[in-house]
Amino acid sequence: MLDEFKSHLLSKLPFLFKSKIIVATSSGVDSVVLCNLCKKLDLDFSIAHCNFSLRGNESDLDAEFSKNFAKSLNVKYYSKIFNTLKYKKENALSTQMAARELRYAWFDTISIDYDYVLTAHHLDDQLETFFINLSRGSGLDGLSGIPVVANKLVRPLLNFSKDEILKFAKNNNITWREDSSNNSNVYLRNDIRNNIIPRFKKFNPSLLKGFKNTLSFLQGSKSILKKKIDEVSEIIVTKEDYQTKYDINKILELDNLDFYLYEFFYKYGFTNLVDIKKILSSQAGKYVISKTHRLVKDRSCLILEKISDLSFDTVYVDNELLDLNVLYGSLKFSSINSLDCANDASNVFIDEDCLIYPLKVVSYLPGMWFIPLGMKGKKSLSKFLKDEKTSLIDKKRTLILVNGNNEIIWVINHRIDDRYKITESSKKILKISFSKF
């Protein structure tokens, strides 16, 4: 296996020979063999072990084994103890998902001074993942397997089977620890590993070989389809600063509508095509929400945005007039002397004597009104933004600078209130500029 592993790295992952690496180690045979292979090839690596505190004394013994193992290889060792069950409860996750999030977040932290993090996923893991994703109705992305390289994560054993790993371990007198939880069928992956795959192998002993070929075909198909999806996206999708727009009329012209809807939105947590198709034909303002994003029906498009970008807490501005960041841009304040100045959407000039500090920056709320510059009567902010052809999403993201008496001074990036314009009698003039990030 060593020769095959070396050839695999030279042909597919040659950068690892010149990289500084962390190898994630559980104390199980897969990761222990990976470390031994890296050592035999004289790669520059350290070892990292996660103690998820899920198996009592067993977890502590795994950590002790990993520490001694790193010492025997004369490599640097990192370890961390996690309260996985607490994190699981606080974030409403499964045990496995909680451990996964904790693990990869920690890897991000400790890998700052490293080029790559290696994990010991192998071909049998690929097969298990295939069955899991198949049972969940995943698209081609899910069925085409775990990627060999994903940013800093590298999985160099994906081409090798569990049997090959075990054979290498036994032939080289390598010791490891067995995880007793692998025998439990509580987790879906274990059930597939212990019960479903053995039944398939009974009918076809060459299951892994056949699967390896199928996986190669699926990955090739994925590559071809990605090019097609990218071509269609150029016609339909418009990316802006904080949102992405999808032209509804052009979407509805597509053949294989379900396929494209899935490919457009599944990565943002939208996998229920019925819900997406409903809002396509709904009135403007209807939306669906995933854990991370919101998809809103606007007049002629679907608008996708991160939920984290929607929240805005009131920001106060005192008379020191320091520059400040607000949601998706920054405000800059400066005093000027000249009356010869003209407002535009992002640069306005205010009669400072009309201001009552502290000012505040707030987000749009229904019922707000102001007197737009150049008008004599008041106008609802909702009607003003509609006349400005502001999308429903942008309307909810509109920020307003408000005076200490709760009057609107400026609908930021739109227009000031007529009551705060400068006149020939203005003595103190405040320039306020807004810049998008």
Tab-separated table of N, CA and C in Angstrom, residues 21-28 30-32 34-35 45-50 66 78 103 107 116-121 154:
chain	number	residue	atom	x	y	z
A	21	ILE	N	1.560	20.122	7.405
A	21	ILE	CA	0.290	19.395	7.480
A	21	ILE	C	-0.093	19.069	8.921
A	22	ILE	N	-1.406	19.074	9.170
A	22	ILE	CA	-1.967	18.485	10.389
A	22	ILE	C	-2.738	17.232	9.980
A	23	VAL	N	-2.511	16.131	10.684
A	23	VAL	CA	-3.289	14.910	10.450
A	23	VAL	C	-4.255	14.723	11.617
A	24	ALA	N	-5.546	14.704	11.316
A	24	ALA	CA	-6.565	14.473	12.342
A	24	ALA	C	-6.545	13.000	12.728
A	25	THR	N	-6.373	12.738	14.021
A	25	THR	CA	-6.172	11.367	14.490
A	25	THR	C	-7.166	11.024	15.589
A	26	SER	N	-7.875	9.899	15.402
A	26	SER	CA	-8.861	9.471	16.393
A	26	SER	C	-8.310	8.409	17.334
A	27	SER	N	-7.219	7.771	16.947
A	27	SER	CA	-6.593	6.593	17.564
A	27	SER	C	-7.070	5.308	16.899
A	28	GLY	N	-8.020	5.434	15.932
A	28	GLY	CA	-8.487	4.277	15.183
A	28	GLY	C	-7.508	3.900	14.086
A	30	ASP	N	-7.661	3.762	10.821
A	30	ASP	CA	-7.563	4.576	9.603
A	30	ASP	C	-6.580	5.732	9.779
A	31	SER	N	-6.773	6.507	10.848
A	31	SER	CA	-5.918	7.676	11.056
A	31	SER	C	-4.509	7.281	11.494
A	32	VAL	N	-4.389	6.178	12.232
A	32	VAL	CA	-3.060	5.716	12.652
A	32	VAL	C	-2.254	5.267	11.433
A	34	LEU	N	-2.737	6.354	8.353
A	34	LEU	CA	-2.423	7.572	7.596
A	34	LEU	C	-1.183	8.260	8.158
A	35	CYS	N	-1.098	8.346	9.478
A	35	CYS	CA	0.086	8.956	10.102
A	35	CYS	C	1.351	8.159	9.775
A	45	PHE	N	4.439	16.852	9.178
A	45	PHE	CA	3.092	16.839	9.738
A	45	PHE	C	3.100	16.843	11.268
A	46	SER	N	1.966	17.315	11.813
A	46	SER	CA	1.665	17.239	13.240
A	46	SER	C	0.369	16.446	13.394
A	47	ILE	N	0.060	16.086	14.625
A	47	ILE	CA	-1.139	15.289	14.905
A	47	ILE	C	-2.108	16.097	15.761
A	48	ALA	N	-3.410	15.994	15.452
A	48	ALA	CA	-4.449	16.659	16.242
A	48	ALA	C	-5.515	15.644	16.629
A	49	HIS	N	-5.879	15.644	17.916
A	49	HIS	CA	-6.876	14.686	18.414
A	49	HIS	C	-8.001	15.415	19.140
A	50	CYS	N	-9.244	15.051	18.823
A	50	CYS	CA	-10.427	15.611	19.484
A	50	CYS	C	-10.971	14.608	20.499
A	66	SER	N	-3.297	8.636	21.526
A	66	SER	CA	-2.898	9.561	20.461
A	66	SER	C	-1.687	10.390	20.867
A	78	TYR	N	-1.480	18.123	19.101
A	78	TYR	CA	-2.520	19.037	19.568
A	78	TYR	C	-3.699	18.203	20.067
A	103	ARG	N	-15.316	19.779	15.673
A	103	ARG	CA	-14.045	19.294	15.125
A	103	ARG	C	-13.496	20.255	14.071
A	107	PHE	N	-10.210	22.687	13.943
A	107	PHE	CA	-9.196	22.539	12.895
A	107	PHE	C	-8.900	23.889	12.234
A	116	TYR	N	-2.417	22.436	5.196
A	116	TYR	CA	-3.539	21.514	4.994
A	116	TYR	C	-3.824	20.695	6.250
A	117	VAL	N	-5.081	20.246	6.342
A	117	VAL	CA	-5.503	19.293	7.373
A	117	VAL	C	-5.907	18.009	6.662
A	118	LEU	N	-5.290	16.893	7.045
A	118	LEU	CA	-5.586	15.598	6.429
A	118	LEU	C	-6.518	14.794	7.326
A	119	THR	N	-7.534	14.192	6.733
A	119	THR	CA	-8.392	13.252	7.453
A	119	THR	C	-8.294	11.887	6.774
A	120	ALA	N	-8.668	10.841	7.508
A	120	ALA	CA	-8.427	9.469	7.043
A	120	ALA	C	-9.658	8.819	6.420
A	121	HIS	N	-10.549	9.612	5.817
A	121	HIS	CA	-11.699	9.026	5.125
A	121	HIS	C	-11.210	8.135	3.986
A	154	VAL	N	-7.856	17.834	3.135
A	154	VAL	CA	-7.429	16.862	2.125
A	154	VAL	C	-7.685	15.456	2.663
